[in-house]
C-alpha atoms as a printed R data frame, in Angstrom:
    type eleno elety resid chain resno       x      y       z
1   ATOM     1    CA   SER     A     1 124.469 67.472  85.809
2   ATOM     2    CA   ALA     A     2 122.135 67.074  88.768
3   ATOM     3    CA   SER     A     3 118.393 66.579  88.385
4   ATOM     4    CA   MET     A     4 116.128 69.356  89.618
5   ATOM     5    CA   SER     A     5 112.540 70.555  89.539
6   ATOM     6    CA   VAL     A     6 111.211 74.112  89.276
7   ATOM     7    CA   GLU     A     7 107.736 75.604  89.280
8   ATOM     8    CA   VAL     A     8 106.787 78.201  86.699
9   ATOM     9    CA   VAL     A     9 104.367 80.739  88.168
10  ATOM    10    CA   LEU     A    10 101.835 81.738  85.508
11  ATOM    11    CA   ARG     A    11 100.269 85.182  85.210
12  ATOM    12    CA   PRO     A    12  96.496 85.386  85.834
13  ATOM    13    CA   SER     A    13  94.450 85.945  82.676
14  ATOM    14    CA   ASP     A    14  93.030 89.222  84.029
15  ATOM    15    CA   PRO     A    15  95.457 90.778  86.550
16  ATOM    16    CA   ALA     A    16  93.618 94.109  86.659
17  ATOM    17    CA   GLY     A    17  90.295 92.346  87.244
18  ATOM    18    CA   LEU     A    18  91.849 90.263  89.997
19  ATOM    19    CA   THR     A    19  93.260 93.352  91.716
20  ATOM    20    CA   SER     A    20  89.892 95.087  91.467
21  ATOM    21    CA   LEU     A    21  88.058 92.055  92.826
22  ATOM    22    CA   LEU     A    22  90.414 91.751  95.793
23  ATOM    23    CA   ASP     A    23  90.156 95.464  96.561
24  ATOM    24    CA   ASN     A    24  86.357 95.268  96.504
25  ATOM    25    CA   LEU     A    25  86.178 92.046  98.537
26  ATOM    26    CA   TYR     A    26  88.153 93.653 101.365
27  ATOM    27    CA   THR     A    27  86.840 97.247 101.228
28  ATOM    28    CA   LYS     A    28  84.054 97.926 103.713
29  ATOM    29    CA   GLY     A    29  81.179 99.665 101.975
30  ATOM    30    CA   SER     A    30  81.914 98.039  98.619
31  ATOM    31    CA   ALA     A    31  79.001 96.174  97.014
32  ATOM    32    CA   GLU     A    32  81.289 93.114  96.767
33  ATOM    33    CA   TYR     A    33  82.636 93.347 100.334
34  ATOM    34    CA   GLY     A    34  82.843 89.849 101.804
35  ATOM    35    CA   LYS     A    35  81.083 88.189  98.846
36  ATOM    36    CA   TRP     A    36  83.517 85.349  98.255
37  ATOM    37    CA   LEU     A    37  83.734 83.474  94.985
38  ATOM    38    CA   ALA     A    38  82.072 80.084  94.683
39  ATOM    39    CA   ALA     A    39  84.184 76.943  94.341
40  ATOM    40    CA   GLY     A    40  85.865 76.892  90.936
41  ATOM    41    CA   GLU     A    41  84.885 80.478  90.103
42  ATOM    42    CA   PHE     A    42  88.355 81.908  90.790
43  ATOM    43    CA   GLN     A    43  89.964 79.503  88.349
44  ATOM    44    CA   ARG     A    44  87.286 80.106  85.677
45  ATOM    45    CA   GLU     A    45  87.741 83.878  85.891
46  ATOM    46    CA   PHE     A    46  91.487 84.241  86.405
47  ATOM    47    CA   ALA     A    47  93.367 81.082  85.337
48  ATOM    48    CA   PRO     A    48  95.875 81.537  82.527
49  ATOM    49    CA   SER     A    49  94.502 80.770  79.074
50  ATOM    50    CA   ALA     A    50  94.884 77.250  77.728
51  ATOM    51    CA   ALA     A    51  96.847 78.678  74.791
52  ATOM    52    CA   SER     A    52  99.326 80.429  77.103
53  ATOM    53    CA   VAL     A    53  99.830 77.297  79.208
54  ATOM    54    CA   ALA     A    54 100.260 75.165  76.072
55  ATOM    55    CA   ALA     A    55 102.856 77.550  74.612
56  ATOM    56    CA   ILE     A    56 104.918 77.566  77.820
57  ATOM    57    CA   ARG     A    57 104.622 73.773  78.130
58  ATOM    58    CA   THR     A    58 105.730 73.283  74.511
59  ATOM    59    CA   TYR     A    59 108.740 75.565  74.990
60  ATOM    60    CA   LEU     A    60 109.866 73.788  78.171
61  ATOM    61    CA   ASN     A    61 109.361 70.337  76.602
62  ATOM    62    CA   GLY     A    62 111.442 71.527  73.650
63  ATOM    63    CA   LYS     A    63 114.271 72.345  76.068
64  ATOM    64    CA   GLY     A    64 114.189 68.755  77.348
65  ATOM    65    CA   LEU     A    65 112.169 69.338  80.511
66  ATOM    66    CA   ALA     A    66 109.348 67.066  81.649
67  ATOM    67    CA   VAL     A    67 106.381 69.339  82.378
68  ATOM    68    CA   THR     A    68 103.511 68.347  84.647
69  ATOM    69    CA   SER     A    69 100.463 70.182  85.905
70  ATOM    70    CA   THR     A    70 100.017 70.875  89.602
71  ATOM    71    CA   SER     A    71  96.919 71.254  91.744
72  ATOM    72    CA   SER     A    72  97.005 74.964  90.844
73  ATOM    73    CA   ALA     A    73  96.160 76.295  87.394
74  ATOM    74    CA   PHE     A    74  98.772 78.970  88.094
75  ATOM    75    CA   LEU     A    75 101.765 76.610  88.369
76  ATOM    76    CA   LEU     A    76 103.557 74.261  86.000
77  ATOM    77    CA   ARG     A    77 106.240 71.915  87.323
78  ATOM    78    CA   ALA     A    78 109.259 71.358  85.074
79  ATOM    79    CA   ALA     A    79 111.905 68.733  85.825
80  ATOM    80    CA   GLY     A    80 115.155 67.818  84.182
81  ATOM    81    CA   SER     A    81 118.889 68.138  84.511
82  ATOM    82    CA   SER     A    82 120.310 71.379  85.869
83  ATOM    83    CA   ALA     A    83 121.835 71.969  82.406
84  ATOM    84    CA   GLU     A    84 118.368 71.716  80.816
85  ATOM    85    CA   VAL     A    85 116.895 74.092  83.406
86  ATOM    86    CA   GLU     A    86 119.746 76.546  82.809
87  ATOM    87    CA   ALA     A    87 119.174 76.413  79.039
88  ATOM    88    CA   ALA     A    88 115.395 76.814  79.372
89  ATOM    89    CA   PHE     A    89 115.654 79.893  81.595
90  ATOM    90    CA   GLY     A    90 118.807 81.498  80.197
91  ATOM    91    CA   THR     A    91 120.798 81.428  83.403
92  ATOM    92    CA   THR     A    92 123.524 79.462  85.163
93  ATOM    93    CA   ILE     A    93 123.032 77.702  88.479
94  ATOM    94    CA   ASP     A    94 126.112 77.594  90.687
95  ATOM    95    CA   ASN     A    95 126.893 76.002  94.030
96  ATOM    96    CA   TYR     A    96 127.925 78.192  96.949
97  ATOM    97    CA   ARG     A    97 128.785 77.952 100.639
98  ATOM    98    CA   SER     A    98 127.635 80.558 103.162
99  ATOM    99    CA   ALA     A    99 129.875 82.098 105.796
100 ATOM   100    CA   LYS     A   100 128.317 79.627 108.253
101 ATOM   101    CA   GLY     A   101 129.254 76.704 106.010
102 ATOM   102    CA   THR     A   102 125.804 75.952 104.608
103 ATOM   103    CA   ALA     A   103 125.908 74.680 101.031
104 ATOM   104    CA   PHE     A   104 123.316 76.051  98.617
105 ATOM   105    CA   PHE     A   105 122.694 76.609  94.922
106 ATOM   106    CA   SER     A   106 121.374 79.696  93.165
107 ATOM   107    CA   ASN     A   107 120.931 81.158  89.713
108 ATOM   108    CA   THR     A   108 123.683 83.627  88.788
109 ATOM   109    CA   ALA     A   109 121.448 85.864  86.659
110 ATOM   110    CA   ALA     A   110 117.757 86.588  86.329
111 ATOM   111    CA   ALA     A   111 115.795 83.861  84.602
112 ATOM   112    CA   SER     A   112 114.462 84.779  81.183
113 ATOM   113    CA   LEU     A   113 112.138 83.396  78.544
114 ATOM   114    CA   PRO     A   114 111.484 84.307  74.914
115 ATOM   115    CA   SER     A   115 109.497 87.552  74.717
116 ATOM   116    CA   ASN     A   116 106.414 85.814  73.301
117 ATOM   117    CA   LEU     A   117 106.194 83.704  76.497
118 ATOM   118    CA   ALA     A   118 107.556 86.052  79.169
119 ATOM   119    CA   SER     A   119 104.344 88.071  79.507
120 ATOM   120    CA   GLY     A   120 102.510 84.918  80.633
121 ATOM   121    CA   VAL     A   121 104.958 84.164  83.460
122 ATOM   122    CA   LEU     A   122 105.354 85.867  86.840
123 ATOM   123    CA   GLY     A   123 108.454 83.949  87.894
124 ATOM   124    CA   VAL     A   124 110.258 80.670  88.393
125 ATOM   125    CA   ASP     A   125 110.494 79.052  91.819
126 ATOM   126    CA   GLY     A   126 113.242 76.545  92.535
127 ATOM   127    CA   LEU     A   127 116.275 78.123  90.861
128 ATOM   128    CA   THR     A   128 117.695 78.599  94.349
129 ATOM   129    CA   ASN     A   129 117.326 76.680  97.584
130 ATOM   130    CA   THR     A   130 118.126 79.528  99.978
131 ATOM   131    CA   VAL     A   131 114.619 80.207 101.283
132 ATOM   132    CA   ARG     A   132 113.794 79.014 104.770
133 ATOM   133    CA   LEU     A   133 110.117 78.968 105.772
134 ATOM   134    CA   GLN     A   134 109.278 80.807 108.977
135 ATOM   135    CA   PRO     A   135 106.118 80.880 111.099
136 ATOM   136    CA   LEU     A   136 103.801 83.816 110.454
137 ATOM   137    CA   ALA     A   137 103.952 84.860 114.108
138 ATOM   138    CA   GLN     A   138 106.624 84.508 116.740
139 ATOM   139    CA   ALA     A   139 106.586 85.208 120.430
140 ATOM   140    CA   ALA     A   140 108.327 88.478 121.258
141 ATOM   141    CA   THR     A   141 111.795 88.155 122.687
142 ATOM   142    CA   GLY     A   142 114.143 90.734 124.041
143 ATOM   143    CA   SER     A   143 116.591 90.308 121.163
144 ATOM   144    CA   ALA     A   144 116.484 90.754 117.424
145 ATOM   145    CA   ALA     A   145 115.321 87.693 115.538
146 ATOM   146    CA   GLU     A   146 117.763 85.723 113.445
147 ATOM   147    CA   PRO     A   147 117.409 86.179 109.695
148 ATOM   148    CA   SER     A   148 115.284 83.535 107.991
149 ATOM   149    CA   CYS     A   149 118.139 82.558 105.710
150 ATOM   150    CA   GLU     A   150 121.860 82.209 106.179
151 ATOM   151    CA   ILE     A   151 122.443 83.683 102.747
152 ATOM   152    CA   PRO     A   152 122.938 87.459 102.760
153 ATOM   153    CA   TYR     A   153 120.506 89.758 101.001
154 ATOM   154    CA   PRO     A   154 121.544 90.825  97.493
155 ATOM   155    CA   LYS     A   155 124.391 93.342  97.577
156 ATOM   156    CA   THR     A   156 124.844 93.977  93.869
157 ATOM   157    CA   LEU     A   157 122.504 95.014  91.072
158 ATOM   158    CA   LYS     A   158 123.110 91.662  89.376
159 ATOM   159    CA   GLN     A   159 122.021 89.777  92.510
160 ATOM   160    CA   LEU     A   160 118.985 92.024  92.930
161 ATOM   161    CA   GLN     A   161 117.938 91.579  89.295
162 ATOM   162    CA   ALA     A   162 117.881 87.823  89.854
163 ATOM   163    CA   ILE     A   163 114.735 88.387  91.913
164 ATOM   164    CA   THR     A   164 111.536 89.195  90.017
165 ATOM   165    CA   ALA     A   165 109.695 92.012  91.781
166 ATOM   166    CA   PRO     A   166 106.010 91.330  92.557
167 ATOM   167    CA   GLY     A   167 103.726 92.880  89.964
168 ATOM   168    CA   GLN     A   168 106.536 93.406  87.483
169 ATOM   169    CA   PRO     A   169 106.655 91.612  84.138
170 ATOM   170    CA   PHE     A   170 108.870 88.572  83.969
171 ATOM   171    CA   ASN     A   171 111.394 89.479  81.305
172 ATOM   172    CA   GLY     A   172 114.716 88.719  82.894
């Protein structure tokens, strides 16, 4: 099977504290309004615990994946064969072709992890290659913009469940 790489997005150690901090940083009149964190402070306060990272790393290594750290404390990169990735995340990755003829791959079901690890993970990036980056701003035109991806939006519950909703626990 083909070789691939995914990034595991790790949950902050204090999500409620992070939400509160962000609300206060951007709320005029708040005592913390505009008082940005010093270099390294964000990671010290909100990075996942070393124990959580180690447990996820050990699990992925045990599934045959090579796990490396990234420049972010909130991401782990895991590489291996597509069969190893499928086994690690409890899903199948299939190849497809869009109506316009574009080839792509995507997971057929939501990724999942053992329950003792799932609470430390927000999601897995790289199980599909259908995302196309777009500029944040575009000049106005007289016509509707083209969709950012040739792949249609999910039309079934199964397809929708394959996407982890922001702020929701990662439990497949």
